[in-house]
XYZ file of C-alpha atoms in Angstrom:
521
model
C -42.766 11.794 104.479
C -45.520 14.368 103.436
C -48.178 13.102 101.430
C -47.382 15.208 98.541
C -44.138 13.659 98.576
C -42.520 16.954 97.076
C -40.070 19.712 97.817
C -38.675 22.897 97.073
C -34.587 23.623 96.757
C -32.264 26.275 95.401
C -30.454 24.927 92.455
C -27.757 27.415 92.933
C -27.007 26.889 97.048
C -23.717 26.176 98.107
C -25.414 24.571 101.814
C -27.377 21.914 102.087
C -31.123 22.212 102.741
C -32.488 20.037 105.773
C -36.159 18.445 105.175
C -38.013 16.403 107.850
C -40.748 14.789 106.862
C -43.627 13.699 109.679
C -43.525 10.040 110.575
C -45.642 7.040 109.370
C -47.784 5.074 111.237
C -45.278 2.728 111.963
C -42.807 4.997 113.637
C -40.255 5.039 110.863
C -39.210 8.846 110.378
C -37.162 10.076 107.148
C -35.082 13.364 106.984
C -33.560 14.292 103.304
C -30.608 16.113 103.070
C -30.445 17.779 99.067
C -26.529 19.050 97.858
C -25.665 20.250 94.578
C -26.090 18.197 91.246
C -29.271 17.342 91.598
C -28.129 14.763 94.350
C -30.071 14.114 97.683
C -29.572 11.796 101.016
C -32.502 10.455 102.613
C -31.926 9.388 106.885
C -34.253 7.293 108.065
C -34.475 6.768 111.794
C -36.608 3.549 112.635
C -38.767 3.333 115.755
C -35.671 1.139 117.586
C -33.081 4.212 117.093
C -31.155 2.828 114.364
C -30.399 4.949 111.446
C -30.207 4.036 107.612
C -29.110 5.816 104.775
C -30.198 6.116 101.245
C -29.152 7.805 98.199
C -31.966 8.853 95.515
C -32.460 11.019 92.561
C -33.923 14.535 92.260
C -35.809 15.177 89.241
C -35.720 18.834 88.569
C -38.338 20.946 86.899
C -38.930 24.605 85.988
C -40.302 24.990 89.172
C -37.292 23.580 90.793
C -39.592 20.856 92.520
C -38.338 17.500 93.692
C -40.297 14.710 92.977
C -39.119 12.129 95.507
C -40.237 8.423 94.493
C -40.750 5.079 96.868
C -38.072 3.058 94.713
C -35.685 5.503 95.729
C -35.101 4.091 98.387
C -33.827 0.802 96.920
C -30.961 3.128 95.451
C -27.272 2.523 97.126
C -25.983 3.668 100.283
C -23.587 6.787 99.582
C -19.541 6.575 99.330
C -18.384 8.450 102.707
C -15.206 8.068 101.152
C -16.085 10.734 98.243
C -15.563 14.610 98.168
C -17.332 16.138 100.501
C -17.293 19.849 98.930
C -20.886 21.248 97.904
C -20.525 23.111 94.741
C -22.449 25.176 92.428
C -23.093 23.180 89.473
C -21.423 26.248 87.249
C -18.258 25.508 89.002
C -18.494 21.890 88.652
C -16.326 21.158 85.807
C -13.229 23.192 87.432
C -14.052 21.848 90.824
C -13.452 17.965 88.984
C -9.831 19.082 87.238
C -8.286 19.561 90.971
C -10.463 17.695 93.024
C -8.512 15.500 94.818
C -11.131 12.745 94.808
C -10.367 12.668 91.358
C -9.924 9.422 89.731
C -6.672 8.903 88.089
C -4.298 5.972 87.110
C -0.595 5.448 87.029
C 1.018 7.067 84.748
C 3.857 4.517 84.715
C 1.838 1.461 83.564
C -2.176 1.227 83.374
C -2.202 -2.390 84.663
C -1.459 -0.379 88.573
C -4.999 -0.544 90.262
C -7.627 3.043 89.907
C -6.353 5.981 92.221
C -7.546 8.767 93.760
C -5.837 12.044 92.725
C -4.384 12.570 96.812
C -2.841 8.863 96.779
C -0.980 9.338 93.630
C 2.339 10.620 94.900
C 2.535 8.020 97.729
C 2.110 5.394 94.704
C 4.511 6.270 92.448
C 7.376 6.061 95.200
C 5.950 2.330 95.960
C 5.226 1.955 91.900
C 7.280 -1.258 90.337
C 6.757 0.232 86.948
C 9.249 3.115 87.265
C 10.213 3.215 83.351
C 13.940 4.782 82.452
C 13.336 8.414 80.881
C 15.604 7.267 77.932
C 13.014 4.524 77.321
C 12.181 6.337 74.251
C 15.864 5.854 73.116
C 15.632 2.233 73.563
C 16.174 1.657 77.688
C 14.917 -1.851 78.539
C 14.849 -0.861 82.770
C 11.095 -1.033 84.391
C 11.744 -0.960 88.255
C 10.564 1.213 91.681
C 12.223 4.623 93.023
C 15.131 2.782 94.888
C 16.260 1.052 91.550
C 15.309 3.205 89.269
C 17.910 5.905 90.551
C 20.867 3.321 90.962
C 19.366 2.614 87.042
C 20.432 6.467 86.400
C 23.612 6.142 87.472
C 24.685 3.412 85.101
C 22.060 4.258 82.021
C 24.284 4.709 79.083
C 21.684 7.480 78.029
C 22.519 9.215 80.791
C 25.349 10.439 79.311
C 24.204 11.410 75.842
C 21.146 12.864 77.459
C 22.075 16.538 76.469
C 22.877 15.226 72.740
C 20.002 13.536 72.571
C 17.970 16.419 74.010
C 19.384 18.544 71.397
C 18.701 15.549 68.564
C 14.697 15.842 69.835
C 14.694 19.453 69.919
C 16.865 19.781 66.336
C 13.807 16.395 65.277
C 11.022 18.961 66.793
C 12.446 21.859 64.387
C 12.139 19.564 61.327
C 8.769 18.836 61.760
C 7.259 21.952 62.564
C 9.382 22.875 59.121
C 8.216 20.090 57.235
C 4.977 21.293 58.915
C 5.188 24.608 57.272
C 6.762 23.259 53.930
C 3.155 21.089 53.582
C 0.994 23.944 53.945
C 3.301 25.502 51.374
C 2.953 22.707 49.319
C -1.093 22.273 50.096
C -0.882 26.360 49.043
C 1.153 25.848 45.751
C -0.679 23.037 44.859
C -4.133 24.667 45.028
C -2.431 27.404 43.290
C -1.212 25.359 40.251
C -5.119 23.899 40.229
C -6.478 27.257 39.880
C -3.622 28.034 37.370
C -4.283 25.165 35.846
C -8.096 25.533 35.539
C -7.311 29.199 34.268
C -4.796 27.482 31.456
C -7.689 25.114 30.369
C -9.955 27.738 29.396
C -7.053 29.998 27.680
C -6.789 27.336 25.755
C -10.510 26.665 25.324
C -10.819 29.977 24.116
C -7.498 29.793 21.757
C -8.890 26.766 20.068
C -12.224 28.761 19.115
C -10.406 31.509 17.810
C -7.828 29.436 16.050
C -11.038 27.769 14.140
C -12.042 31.204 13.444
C -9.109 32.516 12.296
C -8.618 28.915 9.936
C -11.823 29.824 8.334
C -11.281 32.966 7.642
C -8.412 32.557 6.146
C -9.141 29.896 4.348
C -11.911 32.045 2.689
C -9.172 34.992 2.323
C -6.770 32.377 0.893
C -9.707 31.922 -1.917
C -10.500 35.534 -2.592
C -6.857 36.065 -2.879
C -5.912 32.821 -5.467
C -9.047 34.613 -7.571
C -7.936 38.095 -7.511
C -4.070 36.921 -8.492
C -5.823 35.186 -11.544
C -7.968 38.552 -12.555
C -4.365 40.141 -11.813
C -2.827 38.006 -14.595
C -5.218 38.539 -16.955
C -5.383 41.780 -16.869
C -1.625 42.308 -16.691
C -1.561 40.120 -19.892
C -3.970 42.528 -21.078
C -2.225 45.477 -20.014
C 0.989 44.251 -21.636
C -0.379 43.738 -25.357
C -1.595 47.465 -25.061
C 1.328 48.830 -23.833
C 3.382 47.726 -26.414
C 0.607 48.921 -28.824
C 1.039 52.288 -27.465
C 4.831 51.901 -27.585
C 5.291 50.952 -31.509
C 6.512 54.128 -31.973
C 9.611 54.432 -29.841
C 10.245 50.395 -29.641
C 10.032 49.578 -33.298
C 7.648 47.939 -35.210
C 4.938 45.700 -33.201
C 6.154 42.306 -33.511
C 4.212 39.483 -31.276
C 6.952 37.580 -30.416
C 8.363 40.073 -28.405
C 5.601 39.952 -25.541
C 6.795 37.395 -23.461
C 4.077 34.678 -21.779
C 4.513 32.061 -19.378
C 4.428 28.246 -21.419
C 4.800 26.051 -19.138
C 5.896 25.675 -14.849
C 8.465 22.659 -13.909
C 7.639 21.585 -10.415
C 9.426 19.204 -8.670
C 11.598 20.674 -5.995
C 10.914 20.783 -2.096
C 12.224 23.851 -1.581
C 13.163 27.350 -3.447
C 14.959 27.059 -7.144
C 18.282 29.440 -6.077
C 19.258 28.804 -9.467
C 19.504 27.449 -12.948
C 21.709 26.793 -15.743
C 21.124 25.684 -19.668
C 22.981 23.212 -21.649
C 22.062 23.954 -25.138
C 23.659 21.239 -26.579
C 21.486 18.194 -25.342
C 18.786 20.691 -24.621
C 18.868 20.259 -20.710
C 17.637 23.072 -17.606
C 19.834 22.406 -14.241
C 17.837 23.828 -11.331
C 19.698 24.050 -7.546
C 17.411 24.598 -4.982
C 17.285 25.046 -1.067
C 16.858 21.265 -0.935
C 20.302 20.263 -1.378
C 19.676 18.678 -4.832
C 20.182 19.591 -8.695
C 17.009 18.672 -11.371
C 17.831 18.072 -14.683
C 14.613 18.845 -16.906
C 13.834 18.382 -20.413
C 13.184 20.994 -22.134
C 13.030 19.902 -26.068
C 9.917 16.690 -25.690
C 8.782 15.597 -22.532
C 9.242 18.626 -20.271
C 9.958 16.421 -17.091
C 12.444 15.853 -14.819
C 15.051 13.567 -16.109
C 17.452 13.137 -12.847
C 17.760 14.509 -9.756
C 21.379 15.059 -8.642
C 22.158 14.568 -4.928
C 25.674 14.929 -2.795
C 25.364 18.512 -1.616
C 25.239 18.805 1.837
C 23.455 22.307 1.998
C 21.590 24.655 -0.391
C 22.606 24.510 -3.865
C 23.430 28.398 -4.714
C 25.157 28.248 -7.819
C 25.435 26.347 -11.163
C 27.885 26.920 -14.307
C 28.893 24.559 -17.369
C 32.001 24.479 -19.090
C 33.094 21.889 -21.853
C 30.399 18.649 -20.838
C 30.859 19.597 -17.200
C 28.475 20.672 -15.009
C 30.269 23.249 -11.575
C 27.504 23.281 -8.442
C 28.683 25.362 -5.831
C 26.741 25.364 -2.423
C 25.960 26.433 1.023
C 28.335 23.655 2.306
C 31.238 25.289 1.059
C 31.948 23.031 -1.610
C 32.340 22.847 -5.284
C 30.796 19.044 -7.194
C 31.953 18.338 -10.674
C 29.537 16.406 -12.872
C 29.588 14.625 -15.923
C 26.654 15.687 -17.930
C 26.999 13.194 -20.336
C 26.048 10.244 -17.735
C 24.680 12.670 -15.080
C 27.188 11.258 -12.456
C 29.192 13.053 -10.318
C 32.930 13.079 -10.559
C 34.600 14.977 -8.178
C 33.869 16.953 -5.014
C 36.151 20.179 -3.860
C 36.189 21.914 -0.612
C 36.342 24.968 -2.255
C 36.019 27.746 0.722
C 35.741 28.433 4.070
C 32.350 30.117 3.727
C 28.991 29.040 1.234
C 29.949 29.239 -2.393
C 27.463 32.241 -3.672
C 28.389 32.337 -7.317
C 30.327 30.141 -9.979
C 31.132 31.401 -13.645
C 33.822 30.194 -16.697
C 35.566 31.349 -19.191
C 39.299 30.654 -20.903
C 39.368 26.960 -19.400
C 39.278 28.776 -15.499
C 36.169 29.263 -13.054
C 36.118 31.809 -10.618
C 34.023 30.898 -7.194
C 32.724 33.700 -5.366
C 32.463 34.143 -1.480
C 32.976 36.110 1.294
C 35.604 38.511 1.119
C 37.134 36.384 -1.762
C 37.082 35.129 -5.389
C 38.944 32.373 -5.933
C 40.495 31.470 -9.307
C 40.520 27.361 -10.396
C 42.418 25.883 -13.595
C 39.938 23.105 -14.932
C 42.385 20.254 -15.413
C 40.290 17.436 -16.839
C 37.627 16.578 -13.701
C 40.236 18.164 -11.797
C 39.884 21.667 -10.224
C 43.392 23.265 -9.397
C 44.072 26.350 -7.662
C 45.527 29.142 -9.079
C 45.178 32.347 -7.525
C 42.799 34.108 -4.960
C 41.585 37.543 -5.524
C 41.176 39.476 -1.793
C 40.470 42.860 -1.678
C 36.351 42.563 -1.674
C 34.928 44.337 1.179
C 31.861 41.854 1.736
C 29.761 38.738 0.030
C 30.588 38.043 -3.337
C 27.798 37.286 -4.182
C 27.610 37.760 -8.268
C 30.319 36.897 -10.911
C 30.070 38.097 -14.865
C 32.616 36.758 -17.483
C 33.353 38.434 -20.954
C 36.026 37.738 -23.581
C 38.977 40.263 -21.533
C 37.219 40.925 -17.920
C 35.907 39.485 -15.276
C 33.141 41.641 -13.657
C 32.229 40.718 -9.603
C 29.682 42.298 -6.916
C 30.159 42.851 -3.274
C 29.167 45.514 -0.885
C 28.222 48.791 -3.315
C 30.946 47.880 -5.768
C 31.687 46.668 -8.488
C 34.949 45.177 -9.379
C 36.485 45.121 -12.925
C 39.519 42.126 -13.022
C 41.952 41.404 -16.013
C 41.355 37.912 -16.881
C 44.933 37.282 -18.527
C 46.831 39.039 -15.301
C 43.899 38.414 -12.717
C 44.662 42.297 -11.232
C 41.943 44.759 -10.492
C 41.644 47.232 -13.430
C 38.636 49.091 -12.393
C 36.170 49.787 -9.394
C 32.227 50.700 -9.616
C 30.893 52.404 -7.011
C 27.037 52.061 -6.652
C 24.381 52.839 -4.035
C 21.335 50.266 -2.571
C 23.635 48.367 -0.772
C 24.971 44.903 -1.945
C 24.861 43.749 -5.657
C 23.203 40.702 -6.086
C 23.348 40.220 -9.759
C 25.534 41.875 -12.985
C 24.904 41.513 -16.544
C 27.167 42.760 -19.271
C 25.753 43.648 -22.873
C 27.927 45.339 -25.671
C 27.159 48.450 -24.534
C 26.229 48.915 -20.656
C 27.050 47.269 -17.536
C 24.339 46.288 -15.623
C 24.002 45.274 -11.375
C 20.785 45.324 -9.419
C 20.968 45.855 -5.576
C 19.560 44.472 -2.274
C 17.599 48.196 -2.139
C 15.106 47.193 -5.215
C 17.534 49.124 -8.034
C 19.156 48.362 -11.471
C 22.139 50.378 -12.114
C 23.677 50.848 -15.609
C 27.111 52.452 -16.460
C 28.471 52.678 -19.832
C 30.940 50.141 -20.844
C 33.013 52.542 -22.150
C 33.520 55.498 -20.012
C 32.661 53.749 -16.614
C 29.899 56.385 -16.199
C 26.905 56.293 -14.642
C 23.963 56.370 -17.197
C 20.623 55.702 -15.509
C 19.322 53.793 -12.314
C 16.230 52.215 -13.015
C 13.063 51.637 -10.488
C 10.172 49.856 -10.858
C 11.272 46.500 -8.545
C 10.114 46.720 -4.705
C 12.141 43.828 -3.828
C 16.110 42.462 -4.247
C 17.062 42.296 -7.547
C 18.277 38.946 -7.404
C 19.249 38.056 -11.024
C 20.059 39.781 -14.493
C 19.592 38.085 -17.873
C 20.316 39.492 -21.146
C 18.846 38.568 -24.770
C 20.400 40.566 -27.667
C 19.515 40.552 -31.343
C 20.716 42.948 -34.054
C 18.221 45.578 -33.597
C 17.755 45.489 -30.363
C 18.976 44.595 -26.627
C 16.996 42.975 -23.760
C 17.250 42.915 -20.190
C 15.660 40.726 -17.719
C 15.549 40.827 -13.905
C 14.308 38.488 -11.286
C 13.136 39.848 -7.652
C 11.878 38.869 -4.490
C 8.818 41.008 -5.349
C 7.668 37.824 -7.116
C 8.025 39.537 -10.642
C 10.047 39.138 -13.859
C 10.864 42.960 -15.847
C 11.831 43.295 -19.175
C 13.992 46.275 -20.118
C 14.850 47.894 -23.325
C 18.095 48.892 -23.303
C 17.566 51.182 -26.423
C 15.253 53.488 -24.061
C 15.761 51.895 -20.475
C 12.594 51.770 -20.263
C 10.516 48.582 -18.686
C 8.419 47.383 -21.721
C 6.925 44.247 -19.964
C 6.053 43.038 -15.933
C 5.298 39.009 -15.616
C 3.648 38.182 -12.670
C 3.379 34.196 -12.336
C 5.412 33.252 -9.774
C 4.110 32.524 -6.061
C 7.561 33.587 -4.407
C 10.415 35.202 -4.845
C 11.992 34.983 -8.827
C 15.519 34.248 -9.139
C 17.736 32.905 -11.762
């Protein structure tokens, strides 16, 4: 070979490229043959004629140089057997996928020896690992072409082969679908984390302004307790001068006619709907929202002395006759108790509908609800119907007793009953929607209304004398106080405030603002 032991080739040819090379001293003379792939074939032709071949590598540089070394020619001889195509190396990679040189192996078992690509058919007809096409299924059979179609004709999948086509294909559906239904789920679920994240922070930020808003009104809560106390004072204030500046048209100035707040029983767990005063053993019955009565002393001790319990719902109404004590109540009943031992001594389903109002008089109590008044002879502990008055457009919800007449409120009216015959004598019509309370002096009668307003007729001519204003709430309840020179009127609203009305004037002479909620009887 040339002393330089180099040569040049095209990387790119599809030939081959011939080099001879001169001959050494002893004779021996070598001729390299370079193909593609950086692969080369040395001849060398010995001074007795006889040829050898050797295979060797090229090592390729920019300059497309091959260096050709001695041990190459230790290398291995090369496979005649092998592909004898020259290719570019760009179209090596195709060239391998169809070459039929190719390597392969059986696809019916891999324990079948390596294969070239062109001897695979003429293998698989001779193959003894034939495998049934049902094998999948369950098929046990493993034989060569000759069996393995008598195996097709007696395969009990052969049969089924369409239904079980149809099974794979209906199998192949369901998981591309259960496919889909995971990237929905993958989707939702980084959805819901995002969500999530986003619901953290709302209520990140909630919390800080819920802290904000608890302090501030806290502090508001404080400003406002002080400013109700300045209120009171000065409305005490207020009061003593106003009935300074009234002497002349009320009478004399006489101190026990302004009207303070002495003392606050506190007890219940709910709102006082209403309260009732045994003179006799000097006793105050208060029904309240929380199903019980409290009986409170109100001549030493000023405490509770009993609470009452057997109502199933808010206790609405209270009335004594005799040593009995009537509650009526949201659960539509009427309890008798004895208020001599506090117990209680009988229980009445009275109506269909909450008992609103109770009141007594010539040994009978009249229960007020909706649409009705019902009329009860007091036998004893006994309570025995005797009539039912209909007629009433809407909630009873007050009752008034005198000496001859029985006064009750509903919807805008006011009825006027007969207490001996129990018939309607007389009807009242008012404005401010529903009366919620009726008092009767010797002179007027007296309703205030769901729309803030005390009406007052004359007893006498059923006229209408004066509506007085001054409430911005429900008039809930009506008291009256009466001495010989002079009659009183008190109402309760759910403005939180007491009024005190002269009736000689109708004039409000006195506005007591103690209570936290609404005032009613």
């Amino acid at each position: 070979m040339s002393s330089n032991k180099n040569a040049r080739y095209n990387r790119f040819s599809s030939g081959t490229t011939n080099i001879t090379t001169s001959e050494n001293t002893n004779g021996t003379r070598m001729e390299t043959t370079f193909g593609p792939a950086y692969s080369a074939v040395t001849t060398i032709t010995k001074a007795d004629g006889t040829n050898t071949f050797k295979q060797h590598r090229r090592t390729p540089s920019s300059s497309s140089t091959l260096t050709y070394s001695p041990r190459d020619e230790d290398d291995g001889m090369v496979d005649p057997r092998g592909c004898p195509f020259t290719i570019k190396l760009s179209a090596r990679k195709d060239h391998e996928s169809s070459c039929d040189y190719r390597p392969v192996r059986c696809p019916n078992n891999p324990s079948c020896p390596p294969l070239l690509k062109m001897n695979l058919e003429a293998h698989l007809k001779e193959c003894e690992h034939i495998k049934c096409p049902h094998s999948k299924y369950g098929c046990t059979f493993i034989g060569n072409q000759d069996t393995y179609e008598t195996h097709l004709e007696t395969c009990k999948f052969e049969g089924l082969k369409e239904f079980l086509q149809q099974t794979d294909d209906r199998f192949h559906e369901m998981q591309v679908a259960m496919a889909q239904k995971d990237q929905e789920i993958a989707f939702l679920r980084s959805m819901l984390g995002k969500l999530s994240e986003k619901i953290d922070q709302l209520e990140k930020n909630l919390e800080l302004k819920f802290d904000v808003l608890d302090e501030n009104q806290s502090k508001l809560s404080e400003d406002l307790m002080e400013f109700r106390r300045d209120a009171s004072m000065l409305n005490d204030e207020l009061s003593h001068i106003n009935a300074r500046l009234n002497m002349g048209i009320l009478g004399s100035y006489d101190p026990q006619q302004i009207f303070k707040c002495k003392g606050t029983f506190v007890g219940h767990q709910g709102p006082v709907w209403c309260l009732c005063v045994y003179s006799i053993g000097d006793l105050l019955f208060s029904g309240s929202s929380d199903k019980t009565i409290k009986v409170w002393d109100t001549c030493t001790t000023y405490k509770c002395q009993k609470t009452l319990e057997g109502h199933d719902g808010i206790v609405l109404a209270l009335c004594i006759q005799g040593n009995k004590l009537y509650s009526g109540s949201a659960d539509c009943t009427i309890i008798v108790w004895d208020i001599q031992n506090l117990q209680k001594v009988n229980t009445i389903r009275a109506h269909d509908n909450p008992v609103c109002t109770l009141v007594s008089s010539h040994n009978m109590l009249f229960s007020g609800s909706l649409k009705a008044i019902k009329v009860w002879d007091i036998v004893g502990t006994e309570l025995k119907l005797k009539k039912e008055l209909t007629g009433l457009n809407h909630w009873v919800r007050a009752l008034v007793a005198s000496q001859n007449y029985l006064y009750s409120g509903s919807y805008q009216t006011i009825k006027i009953w007969d207490i001996r015959n129990l018939e309607c004598v007389h009807v009242l019509q008012t404005s401010g929607g529903s009366v919620y309370s009726i008092a009767v002096t010797n002179h007027h009668i007296v309703c205030g209304t769901y729309e803030n307003l005390i009406h007052v007729w004359d007893i006498e001519t059923k006229e209408q004398v004066r509506t007085l204003t001054g409430h911005v709430g429900t008039v809930y309840a009506l008291a009256v106080i009466s001495t010989p020179d002079q009659t009183k009127v008190f109402s309760a609203s759910y403005d939180r405030s007491l009024r005190v009305w002269s009736m000689d004037n109708m004039i409000c002479t006195q506005t007591l603002l103690r209570h936290q909620g609404s005032a009613s009887p």
